[in-house]
Amino acid sequence: MKKLIALALLAVSAAGAASAEEFTVNTNNIYVGGSVGFWRNITEHSTQASIMPEVGYNLSDKAAIGTTIGWEHNYSANHTSYNMFKIAPYFRYNFFQSGKVSIFCDGGFELGAGRTSYKGDHSDVAATYGIGLKPGISVALSNHFSLVAHVGFVGYQGANKAARDGGAESGWGAFFNGNNISFGAYYTF
C-alpha cells in the first residue's frame, strides 16, 4: 500500500512539474469553503462527526484541484473513540452540468493522525490513510456561492492498530450510506 501511495504522489508531482512553466494563477478560479458531516446511530450508540475546511482551484469548467484539511471524531458504544487530524488532496472532474447543477467526482488520497481512547486509556499515535473516489453534487446559487454534497466512497481505506482500536476500519470497497454523506458550501472569488 505504501508503494501505491508513493507512486500516486510521484505521478502528481511529475505532472505538476511538467506544466509548472505554463501555469498562471487566476484568482477568480480560487474557491474556499468546506463541509460538515454528522452521523448518529441510535441503535449502536455511535457518533461520527467531521469539520473539513477546503481550498481549491478551478483549472477549467471540467477540472479542479484542491485539498481539505480538518478534524474527524468517532465514538462507539463500547467507549472507544478517536480524534483525528486529516488532510485530503484531490483532483475533481465535473462530468455533468445542467444549468446550476453539476455532478462531479473527486479522486485523491487522505492521511490522518490522532489519538484513540478506549475505556479510559489512550493509545499511541493513531493513523489512517486511503485512496479512492468520492462522487458529489454542486448547486450554484450565484456566480460566487454554491452548495456541495459528497455521497459515498469507492476505494481503499486503511488504519494502524491504534486507529482500528478506536473504530477505524481497513479494507477495499464501495459504500453509499449515512456515514459517508457530507454537506458544504463554496465561495468562488
mmCIF file with all atom_site columns, N, CA and C in Angstrom, residues 64-136:
data_model
loop_
_atom_site.group_PDB
_atom_site.id
_atom_site.type_symbol
_atom_site.label_atom_id
_atom_site.label_alt_id
_atom_site.label_comp_id
_atom_site.label_asym_id
_atom_site.label_entity_id
_atom_site.label_seq_id
_atom_site.pdbx_PDB_ins_code
_atom_site.Cartn_x
_atom_site.Cartn_y
_atom_site.Cartn_z
_atom_site.occupancy
_atom_site.B_iso_or_equiv
_atom_site.pdbx_formal_charge
_atom_site.auth_seq_id
_atom_site.auth_comp_id
_atom_site.auth_asym_id
_atom_site.auth_atom_id
_atom_site.pdbx_PDB_model_num
ATOM 1   N N  . ALA A 1 64  ? -10.713 20.590 -11.494 1.00 0.00 ? 64  ALA A N  1
ATOM 2   C CA . ALA A 1 64  ? -10.226 21.409 -10.377 1.00 0.00 ? 64  ALA A CA 1
ATOM 3   C C  . ALA A 1 64  ? -9.280  20.569 -9.526  1.00 0.00 ? 64  ALA A C  1
ATOM 4   N N  . ILE A 1 65  ? -8.427  21.256 -8.774  1.00 0.00 ? 65  ILE A N  1
ATOM 5   C CA . ILE A 1 65  ? -7.584  20.603 -7.776  1.00 0.00 ? 65  ILE A CA 1
ATOM 6   C C  . ILE A 1 65  ? -7.833  21.304 -6.450  1.00 0.00 ? 65  ILE A C  1
ATOM 7   N N  . GLY A 1 66  ? -7.666  20.577 -5.377  1.00 0.00 ? 66  GLY A N  1
ATOM 8   C CA . GLY A 1 66  ? -7.892  21.185 -4.074  1.00 0.00 ? 66  GLY A CA 1
ATOM 9   C C  . GLY A 1 66  ? -7.478  20.263 -2.951  1.00 0.00 ? 66  GLY A C  1
ATOM 10  N N  . THR A 1 67  ? -7.723  20.714 -1.735  1.00 0.00 ? 67  THR A N  1
ATOM 11  C CA . THR A 1 67  ? -7.444  19.895 -0.567  1.00 0.00 ? 67  THR A CA 1
ATOM 12  C C  . THR A 1 67  ? -8.378  20.268 0.577   1.00 0.00 ? 67  THR A C  1
ATOM 13  N N  . THR A 1 68  ? -8.682  19.283 1.380   1.00 0.00 ? 68  THR A N  1
ATOM 14  C CA . THR A 1 68  ? -9.413  19.518 2.614   1.00 0.00 ? 68  THR A CA 1
ATOM 15  C C  . THR A 1 68  ? -8.452  19.243 3.766   1.00 0.00 ? 68  THR A C  1
ATOM 16  N N  . ILE A 1 69  ? -8.564  20.040 4.802   1.00 0.00 ? 69  ILE A N  1
ATOM 17  C CA . ILE A 1 69  ? -7.741  19.872 5.997   1.00 0.00 ? 69  ILE A CA 1
ATOM 18  C C  . ILE A 1 69  ? -8.677  20.066 7.180   1.00 0.00 ? 69  ILE A C  1
ATOM 19  N N  . GLY A 1 70  ? -8.772  19.070 8.035   1.00 0.00 ? 70  GLY A N  1
ATOM 20  C CA . GLY A 1 70  ? -9.711  19.227 9.125   1.00 0.00 ? 70  GLY A CA 1
ATOM 21  C C  . GLY A 1 70  ? -9.651  18.163 10.187  1.00 0.00 ? 70  GLY A C  1
ATOM 22  N N  . TRP A 1 71  ? -10.792 17.982 10.874  1.00 0.00 ? 71  TRP A N  1
ATOM 23  C CA . TRP A 1 71  ? -10.891 17.148 12.070  1.00 0.00 ? 71  TRP A CA 1
ATOM 24  C C  . TRP A 1 71  ? -12.029 16.152 11.916  1.00 0.00 ? 71  TRP A C  1
ATOM 25  N N  . GLU A 1 72  ? -11.799 14.938 12.430  1.00 0.00 ? 72  GLU A N  1
ATOM 26  C CA . GLU A 1 72  ? -12.824 13.904 12.430  1.00 0.00 ? 72  GLU A CA 1
ATOM 27  C C  . GLU A 1 72  ? -12.887 13.264 13.809  1.00 0.00 ? 72  GLU A C  1
ATOM 28  N N  . HIS A 1 73  ? -14.106 12.966 14.263  1.00 0.00 ? 73  HIS A N  1
ATOM 29  C CA . HIS A 1 73  ? -14.322 12.331 15.569  1.00 0.00 ? 73  HIS A CA 1
ATOM 30  C C  . HIS A 1 73  ? -15.198 11.103 15.378  1.00 0.00 ? 73  HIS A C  1
ATOM 31  N N  . ASN A 1 74  ? -14.876 10.042 16.093  1.00 0.00 ? 74  ASN A N  1
ATOM 32  C CA . ASN A 1 74  ? -15.664 8.812  16.043  1.00 0.00 ? 74  ASN A CA 1
ATOM 33  C C  . ASN A 1 74  ? -15.784 8.279  17.463  1.00 0.00 ? 74  ASN A C  1
ATOM 34  N N  . TYR A 1 75  ? -17.020 7.974  17.896  1.00 0.00 ? 75  TYR A N  1
ATOM 35  C CA . TYR A 1 75  ? -17.263 7.414  19.222  1.00 0.00 ? 75  TYR A CA 1
ATOM 36  C C  . TYR A 1 75  ? -18.197 6.224  19.076  1.00 0.00 ? 75  TYR A C  1
ATOM 37  N N  . SER A 1 76  ? -17.894 5.116  19.758  1.00 0.00 ? 76  SER A N  1
ATOM 38  C CA . SER A 1 76  ? -18.762 3.943  19.699  1.00 0.00 ? 76  SER A CA 1
ATOM 39  C C  . SER A 1 76  ? -19.224 3.542  21.093  1.00 0.00 ? 76  SER A C  1
ATOM 40  N N  . ALA A 1 77  ? -20.221 2.675  21.143  1.00 0.00 ? 77  ALA A N  1
ATOM 41  C CA . ALA A 1 77  ? -20.886 2.293  22.395  1.00 0.00 ? 77  ALA A CA 1
ATOM 42  C C  . ALA A 1 77  ? -19.962 1.593  23.389  1.00 0.00 ? 77  ALA A C  1
ATOM 43  N N  . ASN A 1 78  ? -18.917 0.947  22.901  1.00 0.00 ? 78  ASN A N  1
ATOM 44  C CA . ASN A 1 78  ? -18.015 0.261  23.824  1.00 0.00 ? 78  ASN A CA 1
ATOM 45  C C  . ASN A 1 78  ? -16.955 1.207  24.402  1.00 0.00 ? 78  ASN A C  1
ATOM 46  N N  . HIS A 1 79  ? -17.266 2.504  24.398  1.00 0.00 ? 79  HIS A N  1
ATOM 47  C CA . HIS A 1 79  ? -16.432 3.559  24.983  1.00 0.00 ? 79  HIS A CA 1
ATOM 48  C C  . HIS A 1 79  ? -15.068 3.672  24.303  1.00 0.00 ? 79  HIS A C  1
ATOM 49  N N  . THR A 1 80  ? -15.031 3.450  23.006  1.00 0.00 ? 80  THR A N  1
ATOM 50  C CA . THR A 1 80  ? -13.823 3.704  22.237  1.00 0.00 ? 80  THR A CA 1
ATOM 51  C C  . THR A 1 80  ? -14.083 4.915  21.349  1.00 0.00 ? 80  THR A C  1
ATOM 52  N N  . SER A 1 81  ? -13.053 5.702  21.142  1.00 0.00 ? 81  SER A N  1
ATOM 53  C CA . SER A 1 81  ? -13.202 6.876  20.283  1.00 0.00 ? 81  SER A CA 1
ATOM 54  C C  . SER A 1 81  ? -11.855 7.271  19.714  1.00 0.00 ? 81  SER A C  1
ATOM 55  N N  . TYR A 1 82  ? -11.909 8.072  18.673  1.00 0.00 ? 82  TYR A N  1
ATOM 56  C CA . TYR A 1 82  ? -10.690 8.698  18.182  1.00 0.00 ? 82  TYR A CA 1
ATOM 57  C C  . TYR A 1 82  ? -10.994 10.100 17.697  1.00 0.00 ? 82  TYR A C  1
ATOM 58  N N  . ASN A 1 83  ? -9.983  10.954 17.823  1.00 0.00 ? 83  ASN A N  1
ATOM 59  C CA . ASN A 1 83  ? -9.999  12.299 17.265  1.00 0.00 ? 83  ASN A CA 1
ATOM 60  C C  . ASN A 1 83  ? -8.828  12.352 16.303  1.00 0.00 ? 83  ASN A C  1
ATOM 61  N N  . MET A 1 84  ? -9.107  12.757 15.062  1.00 0.00 ? 84  MET A N  1
ATOM 62  C CA . MET A 1 84  ? -8.118  12.638 14.014  1.00 0.00 ? 84  MET A CA 1
ATOM 63  C C  . MET A 1 84  ? -8.000  13.939 13.226  1.00 0.00 ? 84  MET A C  1
ATOM 64  N N  . PHE A 1 85  ? -6.764  14.407 13.012  1.00 0.00 ? 85  PHE A N  1
ATOM 65  C CA . PHE A 1 85  ? -6.477  15.490 12.075  1.00 0.00 ? 85  PHE A CA 1
ATOM 66  C C  . PHE A 1 85  ? -6.305  14.844 10.713  1.00 0.00 ? 85  PHE A C  1
ATOM 67  N N  . LYS A 1 86  ? -6.963  15.394 9.669   1.00 0.00 ? 86  LYS A N  1
ATOM 68  C CA . LYS A 1 86  ? -6.887  14.791 8.339   1.00 0.00 ? 86  LYS A CA 1
ATOM 69  C C  . LYS A 1 86  ? -6.550  15.818 7.270   1.00 0.00 ? 86  LYS A C  1
ATOM 70  N N  . ILE A 1 87  ? -5.847  15.349 6.257   1.00 0.00 ? 87  ILE A N  1
ATOM 71  C CA . ILE A 1 87  ? -5.579  16.132 5.053   1.00 0.00 ? 87  ILE A CA 1
ATOM 72  C C  . ILE A 1 87  ? -5.907  15.240 3.862   1.00 0.00 ? 87  ILE A C  1
ATOM 73  N N  . ALA A 1 88  ? -6.598  15.814 2.876   1.00 0.00 ? 88  ALA A N  1
ATOM 74  C CA . ALA A 1 88  ? -7.044  15.017 1.731   1.00 0.00 ? 88  ALA A CA 1
ATOM 75  C C  . ALA A 1 88  ? -6.984  15.826 0.433   1.00 0.00 ? 88  ALA A C  1
ATOM 76  N N  . PRO A 1 89  ? -5.837  15.836 -0.251  1.00 0.00 ? 89  PRO A N  1
ATOM 77  C CA . PRO A 1 89  ? -5.769  16.490 -1.555  1.00 0.00 ? 89  PRO A CA 1
ATOM 78  C C  . PRO A 1 89  ? -6.534  15.676 -2.605  1.00 0.00 ? 89  PRO A C  1
ATOM 79  N N  . TYR A 1 90  ? -7.075  16.367 -3.628  1.00 0.00 ? 90  TYR A N  1
ATOM 80  C CA . TYR A 1 90  ? -7.893  15.680 -4.627  1.00 0.00 ? 90  TYR A CA 1
ATOM 81  C C  . TYR A 1 90  ? -7.804  16.365 -5.982  1.00 0.00 ? 90  TYR A C  1
ATOM 82  N N  . PHE A 1 91  ? -8.223  15.622 -6.997  1.00 0.00 ? 91  PHE A N  1
ATOM 83  C CA . PHE A 1 91  ? -8.457  16.131 -8.342  1.00 0.00 ? 91  PHE A CA 1
ATOM 84  C C  . PHE A 1 91  ? -9.941  15.938 -8.607  1.00 0.00 ? 91  PHE A C  1
ATOM 85  N N  . ARG A 1 92  ? -10.640 16.986 -9.013  1.00 0.00 ? 92  ARG A N  1
ATOM 86  C CA . ARG A 1 92  ? -12.080 16.926 -9.256  1.00 0.00 ? 92  ARG A CA 1
ATOM 87  C C  . ARG A 1 92  ? -12.352 16.978 -10.754 1.00 0.00 ? 92  ARG A C  1
ATOM 88  N N  . TYR A 1 93  ? -13.217 16.065 -11.204 1.00 0.00 ? 93  TYR A N  1
ATOM 89  C CA . TYR A 1 93  ? -13.678 16.098 -12.586 1.00 0.00 ? 93  TYR A CA 1
ATOM 90  C C  . TYR A 1 93  ? -15.192 16.257 -12.593 1.00 0.00 ? 93  TYR A C  1
ATOM 91  N N  . ASN A 1 94  ? -15.662 17.300 -13.263 1.00 0.00 ? 94  ASN A N  1
ATOM 92  C CA . ASN A 1 94  ? -17.084 17.602 -13.386 1.00 0.00 ? 94  ASN A CA 1
ATOM 93  C C  . ASN A 1 94  ? -17.579 16.943 -14.665 1.00 0.00 ? 94  ASN A C  1
ATOM 94  N N  . PHE A 1 95  ? -18.309 15.832 -14.528 1.00 0.00 ? 95  PHE A N  1
ATOM 95  C CA . PHE A 1 95  ? -18.705 15.101 -15.732 1.00 0.00 ? 95  PHE A CA 1
ATOM 96  C C  . PHE A 1 95  ? -20.122 15.376 -16.204 1.00 0.00 ? 95  PHE A C  1
ATOM 97  N N  . PHE A 1 96  ? -20.907 16.183 -15.483 1.00 0.00 ? 96  PHE A N  1
ATOM 98  C CA . PHE A 1 96  ? -22.247 16.545 -15.944 1.00 0.00 ? 96  PHE A CA 1
ATOM 99  C C  . PHE A 1 96  ? -22.619 17.908 -15.388 1.00 0.00 ? 96  PHE A C  1
ATOM 100 N N  . GLN A 1 97  ? -23.145 18.767 -16.259 1.00 0.00 ? 97  GLN A N  1
ATOM 101 C CA . GLN A 1 97  ? -23.622 20.071 -15.807 1.00 0.00 ? 97  GLN A CA 1
ATOM 102 C C  . GLN A 1 97  ? -24.877 20.425 -16.585 1.00 0.00 ? 97  GLN A C  1
ATOM 103 N N  . SER A 1 98  ? -25.911 20.808 -15.841 1.00 0.00 ? 98  SER A N  1
ATOM 104 C CA . SER A 1 98  ? -27.159 21.242 -16.444 1.00 0.00 ? 98  SER A CA 1
ATOM 105 C C  . SER A 1 98  ? -27.635 22.457 -15.669 1.00 0.00 ? 98  SER A C  1
ATOM 106 N N  . GLY A 1 99  ? -27.497 23.614 -16.280 1.00 0.00 ? 99  GLY A N  1
ATOM 107 C CA . GLY A 1 99  ? -27.857 24.855 -15.605 1.00 0.00 ? 99  GLY A CA 1
ATOM 108 C C  . GLY A 1 99  ? -26.973 25.080 -14.389 1.00 0.00 ? 99  GLY A C  1
ATOM 109 N N  . LYS A 1 100 ? -27.587 25.134 -13.222 1.00 0.00 ? 100 LYS A N  1
ATOM 110 C CA . LYS A 1 100 ? -26.847 25.415 -11.996 1.00 0.00 ? 100 LYS A CA 1
ATOM 111 C C  . LYS A 1 100 ? -26.408 24.157 -11.259 1.00 0.00 ? 100 LYS A C  1
ATOM 112 N N  . VAL A 1 101 ? -26.770 22.981 -11.755 1.00 0.00 ? 101 VAL A N  1
ATOM 113 C CA . VAL A 1 101 ? -26.455 21.720 -11.089 1.00 0.00 ? 101 VAL A CA 1
ATOM 114 C C  . VAL A 1 101 ? -25.284 21.030 -11.787 1.00 0.00 ? 101 VAL A C  1
ATOM 115 N N  . SER A 1 102 ? -24.296 20.597 -10.996 1.00 0.00 ? 102 SER A N  1
ATOM 116 C CA . SER A 1 102 ? -23.144 19.866 -11.517 1.00 0.00 ? 102 SER A CA 1
ATOM 117 C C  . SER A 1 102 ? -22.974 18.573 -10.729 1.00 0.00 ? 102 SER A C  1
ATOM 118 N N  . ILE A 1 103 ? -22.633 17.506 -11.437 1.00 0.00 ? 103 ILE A N  1
ATOM 119 C CA . ILE A 1 103 ? -22.293 16.240 -10.794 1.00 0.00 ? 103 ILE A CA 1
ATOM 120 C C  . ILE A 1 103 ? -20.822 15.994 -11.075 1.00 0.00 ? 103 ILE A C  1
ATOM 121 N N  . PHE A 1 104 ? -20.059 15.694 -10.019 1.00 0.00 ? 104 PHE A N  1
ATOM 122 C CA . PHE A 1 104 ? -18.616 15.561 -10.142 1.00 0.00 ? 104 PHE A CA 1
ATOM 123 C C  . PHE A 1 104 ? -18.123 14.353 -9.368  1.00 0.00 ? 104 PHE A C  1
ATOM 124 N N  . CYS A 1 105 ? -16.841 14.076 -9.523  1.00 0.00 ? 105 CYS A N  1
ATOM 125 C CA . CYS A 1 105 ? -16.197 13.018 -8.756  1.00 0.00 ? 105 CYS A CA 1
ATOM 126 C C  . CYS A 1 105 ? -14.810 13.512 -8.351  1.00 0.00 ? 105 CYS A C  1
ATOM 127 N N  . ASP A 1 106 ? -14.496 13.374 -7.055  1.00 0.00 ? 106 ASP A N  1
ATOM 128 C CA . ASP A 1 106 ? -13.176 13.717 -6.540  1.00 0.00 ? 106 ASP A CA 1
ATOM 129 C C  . ASP A 1 106 ? -12.352 12.445 -6.438  1.00 0.00 ? 106 ASP A C  1
ATOM 130 N N  . GLY A 1 107 ? -11.156 12.478 -7.006  1.00 0.00 ? 107 GLY A N  1
ATOM 131 C CA . GLY A 1 107 ? -10.221 11.362 -6.875  1.00 0.00 ? 107 GLY A CA 1
ATOM 132 C C  . GLY A 1 107 ? -9.000  11.846 -6.120  1.00 0.00 ? 107 GLY A C  1
ATOM 133 N N  . GLY A 1 108 ? -8.620  11.132 -5.076  1.00 0.00 ? 108 GLY A N  1
ATOM 134 C CA . GLY A 1 108 ? -7.469  11.564 -4.306  1.00 0.00 ? 108 GLY A CA 1
ATOM 135 C C  . GLY A 1 108 ? -7.119  10.599 -3.206  1.00 0.00 ? 108 GLY A C  1
ATOM 136 N N  . PHE A 1 109 ? -6.337  11.089 -2.279  1.00 0.00 ? 109 PHE A N  1
ATOM 137 C CA . PHE A 1 109 ? -5.933  10.268 -1.144  1.00 0.00 ? 109 PHE A CA 1
ATOM 138 C C  . PHE A 1 109 ? -6.100  11.089 0.124   1.00 0.00 ? 109 PHE A C  1
ATOM 139 N N  . GLU A 1 110 ? -6.093  10.415 1.262   1.00 0.00 ? 110 GLU A N  1
ATOM 140 C CA . GLU A 1 110 ? -6.201  11.118 2.538   1.00 0.00 ? 110 GLU A CA 1
ATOM 141 C C  . GLU A 1 110 ? -5.265  10.478 3.554   1.00 0.00 ? 110 GLU A C  1
ATOM 142 N N  . LEU A 1 111 ? -4.777  11.309 4.447   1.00 0.00 ? 111 LEU A N  1
ATOM 143 C CA . LEU A 1 111 ? -3.923  10.873 5.545   1.00 0.00 ? 111 LEU A CA 1
ATOM 144 C C  . LEU A 1 111 ? -4.483  11.467 6.832   1.00 0.00 ? 111 LEU A C  1
ATOM 145 N N  . GLY A 1 112 ? -4.484  10.683 7.896   1.00 0.00 ? 112 GLY A N  1
ATOM 146 C CA . GLY A 1 112 ? -4.982  11.166 9.174   1.00 0.00 ? 112 GLY A CA 1
ATOM 147 C C  . GLY A 1 112 ? -4.081  10.723 10.317  1.00 0.00 ? 112 GLY A C  1
ATOM 148 N N  . ALA A 1 113 ? -3.979  11.566 11.324  1.00 0.00 ? 113 ALA A N  1
ATOM 149 C CA . ALA A 1 113 ? -3.199  11.234 12.522  1.00 0.00 ? 113 ALA A CA 1
ATOM 150 C C  . ALA A 1 113 ? -3.915  11.793 13.736  1.00 0.00 ? 113 ALA A C  1
ATOM 151 N N  . GLY A 1 114 ? -3.908  11.031 14.811  1.00 0.00 ? 114 GLY A N  1
ATOM 152 C CA . GLY A 1 114 ? -4.575  11.476 16.031  1.00 0.00 ? 114 GLY A CA 1
ATOM 153 C C  . GLY A 1 114 ? -4.351  10.506 17.166  1.00 0.00 ? 114 GLY A C  1
ATOM 154 N N  . ARG A 1 115 ? -5.306  10.484 18.103  1.00 0.00 ? 115 ARG A N  1
ATOM 155 C CA . ARG A 1 115 ? -5.220  9.603  19.267  1.00 0.00 ? 115 ARG A CA 1
ATOM 156 C C  . ARG A 1 115 ? -6.519  8.827  19.421  1.00 0.00 ? 115 ARG A C  1
ATOM 157 N N  . THR A 1 116 ? -6.380  7.633  19.917  1.00 0.00 ? 116 THR A N  1
ATOM 158 C CA . THR A 1 116 ? -7.519  6.782  20.216  1.00 0.00 ? 116 THR A CA 1
ATOM 159 C C  . THR A 1 116 ? -7.617  6.621  21.719  1.00 0.00 ? 116 THR A C  1
ATOM 160 N N  . SER A 1 117 ? -8.828  6.611  22.230  1.00 0.00 ? 117 SER A N  1
ATOM 161 C CA . SER A 1 117 ? -9.019  6.283  23.645  1.00 0.00 ? 117 SER A CA 1
ATOM 162 C C  . SER A 1 117 ? -10.037 5.156  23.743  1.00 0.00 ? 117 SER A C  1
ATOM 163 N N  . TYR A 1 118 ? -9.781  4.235  24.638  1.00 0.00 ? 118 TYR A N  1
ATOM 164 C CA . TYR A 1 118 ? -10.709 3.142  24.862  1.00 0.00 ? 118 TYR A CA 1
ATOM 165 C C  . TYR A 1 118 ? -10.710 2.796  26.341  1.00 0.00 ? 118 TYR A C  1
ATOM 166 N N  . LYS A 1 119 ? -11.901 2.878  26.900  1.00 0.00 ? 119 LYS A N  1
ATOM 167 C CA . LYS A 1 119 ? -12.137 2.583  28.315  1.00 0.00 ? 119 LYS A CA 1
ATOM 168 C C  . LYS A 1 119 ? -11.179 3.348  29.228  1.00 0.00 ? 119 LYS A C  1
ATOM 169 N N  . GLY A 1 120 ? -10.968 4.632  28.919  1.00 0.00 ? 120 GLY A N  1
ATOM 170 C CA . GLY A 1 120 ? -10.151 5.489  29.769  1.00 0.00 ? 120 GLY A CA 1
ATOM 171 C C  . GLY A 1 120 ? -8.678  5.531  29.433  1.00 0.00 ? 120 GLY A C  1
ATOM 172 N N  . ASP A 1 121 ? -8.173  4.587  28.651  1.00 0.00 ? 121 ASP A N  1
ATOM 173 C CA . ASP A 1 121 ? -6.759  4.566  28.268  1.00 0.00 ? 121 ASP A CA 1
ATOM 174 C C  . ASP A 1 121 ? -6.574  5.258  26.925  1.00 0.00 ? 121 ASP A C  1
ATOM 175 N N  . HIS A 1 122 ? -5.403  5.828  26.714  1.00 0.00 ? 122 HIS A N  1
ATOM 176 C CA . HIS A 1 122 ? -5.079  6.480  25.446  1.00 0.00 ? 122 HIS A CA 1
ATOM 177 C C  . HIS A 1 122 ? -4.016  5.676  24.723  1.00 0.00 ? 122 HIS A C  1
ATOM 178 N N  . SER A 1 123 ? -4.074  5.720  23.415  1.00 0.00 ? 123 SER A N  1
ATOM 179 C CA . SER A 1 123 ? -3.135  4.958  22.588  1.00 0.00 ? 123 SER A CA 1
ATOM 180 C C  . SER A 1 123 ? -1.947  5.817  22.188  1.00 0.00 ? 123 SER A C  1
ATOM 181 N N  . ASP A 1 124 ? -1.051  5.159  21.475  1.00 0.00 ? 124 ASP A N  1
ATOM 182 C CA . ASP A 1 124 ? -0.016  5.884  20.769  1.00 0.00 ? 124 ASP A CA 1
ATOM 183 C C  . ASP A 1 124 ? -0.694  6.572  19.581  1.00 0.00 ? 124 ASP A C  1
ATOM 184 N N  . VAL A 1 125 ? 0.099   7.084  18.668  1.00 0.00 ? 125 VAL A N  1
ATOM 185 C CA . VAL A 1 125 ? -0.468  7.783  17.515  1.00 0.00 ? 125 VAL A CA 1
ATOM 186 C C  . VAL A 1 125 ? -1.324  6.830  16.684  1.00 0.00 ? 125 VAL A C  1
ATOM 187 N N  . ALA A 1 126 ? -2.529  7.254  16.398  1.00 0.00 ? 126 ALA A N  1
ATOM 188 C CA . ALA A 1 126 ? -3.425  6.522  15.509  1.00 0.00 ? 126 ALA A CA 1
ATOM 189 C C  . ALA A 1 126 ? -3.286  7.125  14.117  1.00 0.00 ? 126 ALA A C  1
ATOM 190 N N  . ALA A 1 127 ? -3.210  6.282  13.097  1.00 0.00 ? 127 ALA A N  1
ATOM 191 C CA . ALA A 1 127 ? -3.034  6.762  11.729  1.00 0.00 ? 127 ALA A CA 1
ATOM 192 C C  . ALA A 1 127 ? -4.033  6.088  10.801  1.00 0.00 ? 127 ALA A C  1
ATOM 193 N N  . THR A 1 128 ? -4.598  6.888  9.882   1.00 0.00 ? 128 THR A N  1
ATOM 194 C CA . THR A 1 128 ? -5.478  6.361  8.842   1.00 0.00 ? 128 THR A CA 1
ATOM 195 C C  . THR A 1 128 ? -4.975  6.856  7.494   1.00 0.00 ? 128 THR A C  1
ATOM 196 N N  . TYR A 1 129 ? -5.328  6.145  6.439   1.00 0.00 ? 129 TYR A N  1
ATOM 197 C CA . TYR A 1 129 ? -4.921  6.514  5.088   1.00 0.00 ? 129 TYR A CA 1
ATOM 198 C C  . TYR A 1 129 ? -5.921  5.905  4.117   1.00 0.00 ? 129 TYR A C  1
ATOM 199 N N  . GLY A 1 130 ? -6.006  6.482  2.952   1.00 0.00 ? 130 GLY A N  1
ATOM 200 C CA . GLY A 1 130 ? -6.926  5.950  1.957   1.00 0.00 ? 130 GLY A CA 1
ATOM 201 C C  . GLY A 1 130 ? -6.680  6.557  0.599   1.00 0.00 ? 130 GLY A C  1
ATOM 202 N N  . ILE A 1 131 ? -7.206  5.895  -0.403  1.00 0.00 ? 131 ILE A N  1
ATOM 203 C CA . ILE A 1 131 ? -7.133  6.385  -1.769  1.00 0.00 ? 131 ILE A CA 1
ATOM 204 C C  . ILE A 1 131 ? -8.404  5.926  -2.478  1.00 0.00 ? 131 ILE A C  1
ATOM 205 N N  . GLY A 1 132 ? -9.045  6.844  -3.214  1.00 0.00 ? 132 GLY A N  1
ATOM 206 C CA . GLY A 1 132 ? -10.281 6.448  -3.874  1.00 0.00 ? 132 GLY A CA 1
ATOM 207 C C  . GLY A 1 132 ? -11.036 7.606  -4.494  1.00 0.00 ? 132 GLY A C  1
ATOM 208 N N  . LEU A 1 133 ? -12.311 7.363  -4.769  1.00 0.00 ? 133 LEU A N  1
ATOM 209 C CA . LEU A 1 133 ? -13.190 8.310  -5.442  1.00 0.00 ? 133 LEU A CA 1
ATOM 210 C C  . LEU A 1 133 ? -14.365 8.671  -4.545  1.00 0.00 ? 133 LEU A C  1
ATOM 211 N N  . LYS A 1 134 ? -14.748 9.953  -4.571  1.00 0.00 ? 134 LYS A N  1
ATOM 212 C CA . LYS A 1 134 ? -15.918 10.429 -3.828  1.00 0.00 ? 134 LYS A CA 1
ATOM 213 C C  . LYS A 1 134 ? -16.811 11.200 -4.793  1.00 0.00 ? 134 LYS A C  1
ATOM 214 N N  . PRO A 1 135 ? -17.974 10.641 -5.145  1.00 0.00 ? 135 PRO A N  1
ATOM 215 C CA . PRO A 1 135 ? -18.905 11.367 -6.011  1.00 0.00 ? 135 PRO A CA 1
ATOM 216 C C  . PRO A 1 135 ? -19.593 12.495 -5.252  1.00 0.00 ? 135 PRO A C  1
ATOM 217 N N  . GLY A 1 136 ? -20.033 13.500 -5.991  1.00 0.00 ? 136 GLY A N  1
ATOM 218 C CA . GLY A 1 136 ? -20.701 14.631 -5.349  1.00 0.00 ? 136 GLY A CA 1
ATOM 219 C C  . GLY A 1 136 ? -21.587 15.401 -6.302  1.00 0.00 ? 136 GLY A C  1
#
